[in-house]
Coordinates of N, CA, C and O and ligand atoms in Angstrom, one line a residue:
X44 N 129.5 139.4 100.7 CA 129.6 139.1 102.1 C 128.4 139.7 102.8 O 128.0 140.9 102.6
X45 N 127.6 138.8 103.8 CA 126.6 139.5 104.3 C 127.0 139.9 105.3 O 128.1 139.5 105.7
X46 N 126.0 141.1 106.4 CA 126.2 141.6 107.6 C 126.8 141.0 108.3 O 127.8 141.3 108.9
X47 N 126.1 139.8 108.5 CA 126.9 138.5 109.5 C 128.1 137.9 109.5 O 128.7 137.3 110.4
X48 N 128.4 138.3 108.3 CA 130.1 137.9 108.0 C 131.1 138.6 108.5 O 132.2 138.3 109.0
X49 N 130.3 140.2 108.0 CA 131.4 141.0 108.4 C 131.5 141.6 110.1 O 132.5 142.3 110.5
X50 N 130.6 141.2 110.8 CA 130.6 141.3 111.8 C 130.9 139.8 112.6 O 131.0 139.9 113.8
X51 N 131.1 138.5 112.1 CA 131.8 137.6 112.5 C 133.5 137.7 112.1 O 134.2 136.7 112.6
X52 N 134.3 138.7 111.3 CA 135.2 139.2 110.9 C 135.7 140.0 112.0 O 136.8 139.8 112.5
X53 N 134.9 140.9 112.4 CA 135.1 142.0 113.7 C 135.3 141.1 114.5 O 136.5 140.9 114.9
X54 N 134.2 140.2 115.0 CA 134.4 139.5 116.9 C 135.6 138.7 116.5 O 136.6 139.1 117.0
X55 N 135.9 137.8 115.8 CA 137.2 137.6 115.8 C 138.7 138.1 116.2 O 139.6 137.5 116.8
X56 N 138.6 139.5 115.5 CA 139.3 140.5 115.9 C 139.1 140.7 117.0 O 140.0 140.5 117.8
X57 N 138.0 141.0 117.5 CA 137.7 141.5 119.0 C 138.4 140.4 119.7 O 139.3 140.8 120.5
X58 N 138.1 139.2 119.6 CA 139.4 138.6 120.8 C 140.8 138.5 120.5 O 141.3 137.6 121.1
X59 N 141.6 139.3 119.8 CA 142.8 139.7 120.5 C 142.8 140.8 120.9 O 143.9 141.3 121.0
X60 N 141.9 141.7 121.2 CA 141.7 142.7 121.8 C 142.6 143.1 123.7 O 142.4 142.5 124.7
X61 N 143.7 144.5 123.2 CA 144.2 144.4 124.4 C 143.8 145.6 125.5 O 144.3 146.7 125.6
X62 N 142.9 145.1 126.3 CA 142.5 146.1 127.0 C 142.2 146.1 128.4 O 141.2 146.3 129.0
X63 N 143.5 145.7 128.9 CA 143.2 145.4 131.0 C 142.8 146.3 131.1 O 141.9 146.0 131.8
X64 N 142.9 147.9 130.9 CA 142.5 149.2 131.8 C 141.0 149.4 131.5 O 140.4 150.1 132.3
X65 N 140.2 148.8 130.3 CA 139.1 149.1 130.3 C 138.1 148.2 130.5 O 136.9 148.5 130.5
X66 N 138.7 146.9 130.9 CA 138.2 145.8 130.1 C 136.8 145.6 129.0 O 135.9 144.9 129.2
X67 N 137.0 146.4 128.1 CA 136.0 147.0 127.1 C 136.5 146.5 125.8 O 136.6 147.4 125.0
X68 N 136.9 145.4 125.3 CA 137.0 144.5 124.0 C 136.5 145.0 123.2 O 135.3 145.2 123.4
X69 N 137.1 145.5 121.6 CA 136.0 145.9 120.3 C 137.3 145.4 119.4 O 138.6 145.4 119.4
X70 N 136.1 144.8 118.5 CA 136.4 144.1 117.2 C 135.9 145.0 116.1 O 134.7 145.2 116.1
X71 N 136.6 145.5 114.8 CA 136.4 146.3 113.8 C 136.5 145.6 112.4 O 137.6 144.9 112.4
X72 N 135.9 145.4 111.3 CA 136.2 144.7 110.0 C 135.7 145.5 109.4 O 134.6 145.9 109.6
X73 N 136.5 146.2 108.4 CA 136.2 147.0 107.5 C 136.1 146.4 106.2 O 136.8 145.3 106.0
X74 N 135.4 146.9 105.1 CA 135.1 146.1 103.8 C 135.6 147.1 102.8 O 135.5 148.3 103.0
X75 N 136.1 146.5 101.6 CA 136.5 147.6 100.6 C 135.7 147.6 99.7 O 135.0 146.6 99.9
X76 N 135.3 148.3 98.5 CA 135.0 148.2 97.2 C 135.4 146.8 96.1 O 134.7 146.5 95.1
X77 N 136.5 146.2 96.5 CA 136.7 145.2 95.8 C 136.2 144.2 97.2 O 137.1 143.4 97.2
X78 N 135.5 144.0 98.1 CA 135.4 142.3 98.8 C 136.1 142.2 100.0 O 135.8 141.5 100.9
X79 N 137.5 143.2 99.9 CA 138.7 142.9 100.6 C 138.4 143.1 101.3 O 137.4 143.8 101.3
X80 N 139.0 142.7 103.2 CA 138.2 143.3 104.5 C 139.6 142.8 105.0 O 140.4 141.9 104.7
X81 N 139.7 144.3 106.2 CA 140.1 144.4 107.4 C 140.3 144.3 108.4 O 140.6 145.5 108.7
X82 N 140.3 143.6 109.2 CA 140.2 144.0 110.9 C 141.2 144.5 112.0 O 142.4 144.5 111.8
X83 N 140.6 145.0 112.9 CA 141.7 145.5 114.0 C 140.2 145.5 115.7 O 139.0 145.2 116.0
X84 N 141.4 146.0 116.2 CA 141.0 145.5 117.8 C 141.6 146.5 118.7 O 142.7 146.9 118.4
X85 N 140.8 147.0 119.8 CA 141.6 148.3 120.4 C 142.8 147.9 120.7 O 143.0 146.7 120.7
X86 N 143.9 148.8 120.9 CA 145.1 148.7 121.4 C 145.0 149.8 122.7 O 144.6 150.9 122.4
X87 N 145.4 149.4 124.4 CA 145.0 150.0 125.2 C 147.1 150.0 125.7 O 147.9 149.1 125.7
X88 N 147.3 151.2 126.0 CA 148.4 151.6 126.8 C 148.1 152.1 128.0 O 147.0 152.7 128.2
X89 N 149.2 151.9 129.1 CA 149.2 152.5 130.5 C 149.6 153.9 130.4 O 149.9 154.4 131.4
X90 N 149.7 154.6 129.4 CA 149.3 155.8 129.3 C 148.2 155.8 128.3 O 148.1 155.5 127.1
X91 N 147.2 156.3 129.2 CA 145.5 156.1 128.6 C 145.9 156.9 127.2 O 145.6 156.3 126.2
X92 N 146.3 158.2 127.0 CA 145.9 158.3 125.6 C 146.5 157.9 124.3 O 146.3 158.2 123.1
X93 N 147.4 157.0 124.9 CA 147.9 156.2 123.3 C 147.7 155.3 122.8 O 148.5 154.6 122.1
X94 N 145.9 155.1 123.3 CA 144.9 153.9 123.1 C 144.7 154.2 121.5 O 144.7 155.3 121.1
X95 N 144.7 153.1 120.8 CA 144.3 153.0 119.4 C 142.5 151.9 119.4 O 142.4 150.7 119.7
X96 N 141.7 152.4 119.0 CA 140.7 152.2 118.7 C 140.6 151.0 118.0 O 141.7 150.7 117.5
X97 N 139.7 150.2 117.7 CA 139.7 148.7 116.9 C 139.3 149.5 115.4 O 140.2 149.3 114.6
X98 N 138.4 150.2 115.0 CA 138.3 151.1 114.1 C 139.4 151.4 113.5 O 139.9 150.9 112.5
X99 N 139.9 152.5 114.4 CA 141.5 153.1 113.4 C 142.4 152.2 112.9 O 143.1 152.3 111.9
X100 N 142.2 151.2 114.0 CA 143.7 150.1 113.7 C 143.1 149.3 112.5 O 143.8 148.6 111.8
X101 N 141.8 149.2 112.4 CA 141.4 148.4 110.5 C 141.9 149.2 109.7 O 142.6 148.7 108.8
X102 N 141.5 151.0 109.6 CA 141.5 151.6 108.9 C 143.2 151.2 108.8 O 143.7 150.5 107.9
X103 N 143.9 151.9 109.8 CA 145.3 151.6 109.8 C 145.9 150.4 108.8 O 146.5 150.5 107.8
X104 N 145.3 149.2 109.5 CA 146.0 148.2 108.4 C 145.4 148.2 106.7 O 146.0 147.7 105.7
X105 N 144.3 148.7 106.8 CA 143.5 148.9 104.9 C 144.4 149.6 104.5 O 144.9 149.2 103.5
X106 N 144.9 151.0 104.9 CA 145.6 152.0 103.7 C 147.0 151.3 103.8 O 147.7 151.9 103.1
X107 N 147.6 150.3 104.5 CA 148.8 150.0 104.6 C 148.8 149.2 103.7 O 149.8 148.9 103.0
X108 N 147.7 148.6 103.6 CA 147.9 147.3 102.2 C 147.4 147.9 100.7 O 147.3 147.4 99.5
X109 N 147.0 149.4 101.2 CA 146.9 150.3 99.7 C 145.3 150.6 99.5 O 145.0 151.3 98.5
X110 N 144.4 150.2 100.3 CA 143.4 150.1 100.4 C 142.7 151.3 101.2 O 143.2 151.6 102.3
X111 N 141.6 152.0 100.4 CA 141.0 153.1 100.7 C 139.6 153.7 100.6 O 139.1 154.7 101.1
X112 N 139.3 152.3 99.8 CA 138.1 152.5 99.0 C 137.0 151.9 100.2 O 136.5 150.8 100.0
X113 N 136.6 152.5 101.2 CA 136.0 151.7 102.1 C 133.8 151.6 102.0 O 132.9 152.4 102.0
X114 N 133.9 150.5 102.1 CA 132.3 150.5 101.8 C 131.5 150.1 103.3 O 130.5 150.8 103.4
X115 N 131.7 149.6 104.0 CA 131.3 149.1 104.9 C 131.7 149.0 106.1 O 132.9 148.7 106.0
X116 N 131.4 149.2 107.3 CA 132.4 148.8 108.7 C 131.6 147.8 109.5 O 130.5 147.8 109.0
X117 N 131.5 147.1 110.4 CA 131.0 146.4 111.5 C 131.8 147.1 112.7 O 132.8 147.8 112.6
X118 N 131.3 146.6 113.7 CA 132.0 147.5 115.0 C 131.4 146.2 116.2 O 130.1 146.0 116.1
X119 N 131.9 145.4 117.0 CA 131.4 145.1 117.8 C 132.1 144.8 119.1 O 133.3 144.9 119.1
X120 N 131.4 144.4 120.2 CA 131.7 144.8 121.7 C 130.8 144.1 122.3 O 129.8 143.8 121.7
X121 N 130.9 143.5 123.8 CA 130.3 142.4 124.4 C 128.9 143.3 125.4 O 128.1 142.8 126.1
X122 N 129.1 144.7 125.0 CA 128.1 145.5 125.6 C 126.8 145.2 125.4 O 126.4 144.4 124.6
X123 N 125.8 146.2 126.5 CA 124.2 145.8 126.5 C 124.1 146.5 125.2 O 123.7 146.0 124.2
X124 N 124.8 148.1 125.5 CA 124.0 149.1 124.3 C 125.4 148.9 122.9 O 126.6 148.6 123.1
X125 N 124.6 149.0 121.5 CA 125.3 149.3 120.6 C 126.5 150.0 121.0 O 126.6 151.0 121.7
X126 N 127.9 149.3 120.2 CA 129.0 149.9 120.1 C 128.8 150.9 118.8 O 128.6 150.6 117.6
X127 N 129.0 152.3 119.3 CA 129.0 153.2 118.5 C 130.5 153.8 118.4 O 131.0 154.0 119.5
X128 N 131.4 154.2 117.1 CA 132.4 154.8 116.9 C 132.4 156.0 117.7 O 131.3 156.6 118.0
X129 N 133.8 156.3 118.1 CA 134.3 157.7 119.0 C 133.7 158.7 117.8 O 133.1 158.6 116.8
X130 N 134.3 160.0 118.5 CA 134.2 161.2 117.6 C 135.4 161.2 117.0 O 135.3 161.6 115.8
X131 N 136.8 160.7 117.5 CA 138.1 160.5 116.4 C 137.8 159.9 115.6 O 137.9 160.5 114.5
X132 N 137.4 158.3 115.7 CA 136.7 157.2 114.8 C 136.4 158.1 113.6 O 137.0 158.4 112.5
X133 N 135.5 158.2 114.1 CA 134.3 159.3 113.0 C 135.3 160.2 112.1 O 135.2 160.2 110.9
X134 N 135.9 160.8 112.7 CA 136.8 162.1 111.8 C 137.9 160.7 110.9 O 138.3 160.6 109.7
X135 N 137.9 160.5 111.2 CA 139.3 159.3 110.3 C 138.8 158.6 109.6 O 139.6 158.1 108.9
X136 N 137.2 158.1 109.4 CA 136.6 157.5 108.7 C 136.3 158.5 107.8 O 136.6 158.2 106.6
X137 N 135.7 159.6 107.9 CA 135.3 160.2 107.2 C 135.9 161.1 105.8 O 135.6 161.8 104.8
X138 N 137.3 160.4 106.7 CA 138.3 161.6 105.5 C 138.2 160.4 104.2 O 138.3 160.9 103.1
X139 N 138.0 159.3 104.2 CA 138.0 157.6 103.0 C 136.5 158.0 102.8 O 136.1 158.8 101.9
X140 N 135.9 157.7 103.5 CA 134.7 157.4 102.4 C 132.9 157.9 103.5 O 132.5 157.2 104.3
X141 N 132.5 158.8 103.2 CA 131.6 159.5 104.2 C 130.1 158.8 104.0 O 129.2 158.6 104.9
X142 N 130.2 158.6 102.9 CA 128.9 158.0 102.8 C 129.0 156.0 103.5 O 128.2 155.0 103.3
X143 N 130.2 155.9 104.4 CA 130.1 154.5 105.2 C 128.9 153.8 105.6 O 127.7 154.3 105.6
X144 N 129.2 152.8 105.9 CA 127.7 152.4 105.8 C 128.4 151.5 107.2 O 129.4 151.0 106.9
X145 N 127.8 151.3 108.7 CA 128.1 151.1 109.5 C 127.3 150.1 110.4 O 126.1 150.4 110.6
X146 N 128.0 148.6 111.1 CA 127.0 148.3 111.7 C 127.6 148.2 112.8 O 128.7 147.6 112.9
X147 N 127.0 148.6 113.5 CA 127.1 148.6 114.7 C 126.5 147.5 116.1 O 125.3 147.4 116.2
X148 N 127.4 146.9 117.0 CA 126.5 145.3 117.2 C 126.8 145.4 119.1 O 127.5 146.3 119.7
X149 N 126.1 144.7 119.6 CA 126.2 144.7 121.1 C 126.3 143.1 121.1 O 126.1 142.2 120.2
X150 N 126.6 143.3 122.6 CA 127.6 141.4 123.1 C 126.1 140.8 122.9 O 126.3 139.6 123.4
X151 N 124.7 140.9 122.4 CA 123.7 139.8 122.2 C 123.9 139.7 121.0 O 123.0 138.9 120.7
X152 N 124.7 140.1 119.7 CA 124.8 139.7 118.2 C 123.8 141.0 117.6 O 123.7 141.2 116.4
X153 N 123.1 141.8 118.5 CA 122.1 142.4 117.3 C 123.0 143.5 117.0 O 124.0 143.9 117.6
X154 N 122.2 143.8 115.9 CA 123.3 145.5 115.2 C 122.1 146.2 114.8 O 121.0 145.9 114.7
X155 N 122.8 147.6 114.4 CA 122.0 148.7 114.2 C 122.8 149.3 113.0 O 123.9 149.8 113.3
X156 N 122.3 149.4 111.5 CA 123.1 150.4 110.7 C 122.9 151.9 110.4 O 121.9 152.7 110.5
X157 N 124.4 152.2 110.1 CA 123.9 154.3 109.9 C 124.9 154.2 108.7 O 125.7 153.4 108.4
X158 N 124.3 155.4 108.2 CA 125.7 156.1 107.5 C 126.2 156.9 108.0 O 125.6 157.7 108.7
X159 N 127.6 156.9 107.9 CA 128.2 157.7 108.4 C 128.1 159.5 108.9 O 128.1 160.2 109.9
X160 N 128.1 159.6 107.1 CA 127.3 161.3 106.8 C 126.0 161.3 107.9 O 125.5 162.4 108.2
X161 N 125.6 160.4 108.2 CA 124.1 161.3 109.1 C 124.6 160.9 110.7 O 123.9 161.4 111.7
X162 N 125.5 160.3 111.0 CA 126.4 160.2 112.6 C 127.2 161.7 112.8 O 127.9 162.0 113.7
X163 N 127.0 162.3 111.7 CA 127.7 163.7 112.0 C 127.4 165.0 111.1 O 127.1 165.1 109.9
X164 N 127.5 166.2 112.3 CA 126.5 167.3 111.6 C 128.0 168.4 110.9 O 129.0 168.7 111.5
X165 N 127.7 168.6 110.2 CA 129.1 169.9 109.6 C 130.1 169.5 110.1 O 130.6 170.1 111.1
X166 N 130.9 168.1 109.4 CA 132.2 167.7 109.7 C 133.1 168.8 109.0 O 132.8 169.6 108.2
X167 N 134.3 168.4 109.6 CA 135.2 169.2 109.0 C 135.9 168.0 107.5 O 135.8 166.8 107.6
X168 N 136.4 168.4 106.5 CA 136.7 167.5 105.2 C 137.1 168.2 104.8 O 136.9 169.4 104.9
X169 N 138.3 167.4 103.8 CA 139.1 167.7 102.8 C 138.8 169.4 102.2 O 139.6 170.3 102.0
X170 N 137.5 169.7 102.0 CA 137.1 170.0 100.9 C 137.4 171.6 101.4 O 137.9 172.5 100.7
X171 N 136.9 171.8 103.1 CA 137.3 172.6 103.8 C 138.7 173.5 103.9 O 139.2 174.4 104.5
X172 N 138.9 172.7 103.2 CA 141.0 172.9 103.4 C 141.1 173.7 102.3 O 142.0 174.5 102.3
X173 N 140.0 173.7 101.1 CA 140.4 174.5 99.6 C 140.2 176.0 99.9 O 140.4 176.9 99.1
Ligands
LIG78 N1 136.9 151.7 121.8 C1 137.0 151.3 120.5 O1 138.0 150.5 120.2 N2 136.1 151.6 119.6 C2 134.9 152.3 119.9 O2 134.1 152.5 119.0 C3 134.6 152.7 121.3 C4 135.8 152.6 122.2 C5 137.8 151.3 122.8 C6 138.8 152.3 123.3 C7 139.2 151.7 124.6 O3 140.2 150.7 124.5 C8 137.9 151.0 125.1 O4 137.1 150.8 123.9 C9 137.1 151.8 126.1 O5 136.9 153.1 125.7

């Protein structure tokens, strides 16, 4: 699957996107190790903090179908500047797979990729816990 796929996977998602309080639309498609891909779309409540991110809710539906192995994300949003993951985003991605590989896209189609590991300095991880 190229970039463009999996970020035409996201905007799809992105329009069921439910968000009157922000009007801020994001579309998320996550890819696994075997091909398999995800999407999700913010979920916005009138109590603001029981908004679910388009991010989490892919991740959400991947480990529900057993899926963990994550290789790839797209992220996109009808914004000027790149849609960049929260700092939650980030901590819940990072616990699957750190070395992600992320593109990140704004409402003109272009994207920007990172890895994950270098969007964050001394995360906290599993490993921390030993
Ligand atoms: N949002 C996401 O879904 N993902 C991001 O990467 C950034 C922010 C959502 C949360 C909220 O519904 C809206 O965008 C505005 O913050």
């Amino acid at each position: 699957m190229t970039d463009r796929n999996l970020l035409e996977r996201a905007a799809a998602a992105m329009s069921n996107s439910y968000s009157p309080y922000s009007r801020f639309p994001v579309g998320a498609a996550i890819e696994c190790s075997d091909g398999s891909v995800f999407t999700g779309c913010n979920v916005e409540n009138c109590a603001l903090g029981c908004t679910m991110c388009a991010e989490r809710v892919a991740v959400g539906n991947a480990v529900s179908a057993g899926h963990t192995d994550f290789v790839r994300l797209a992220i996109t949003a009808e914004s000027s500047n790149y849609c960049f993951p929260c700092g939650t985003c980030r901590q819940v991605l990072m616990e699957f797979a750190p070395d992600l590989e992320l593109l990140c896209a704004r409402g003109d189609g272009r994207y920007v990729s990172y890895n994950l590991r270098n969007m964050m300095s001394s995360p906290f991880t599993k490993e921390h816990m030993e």
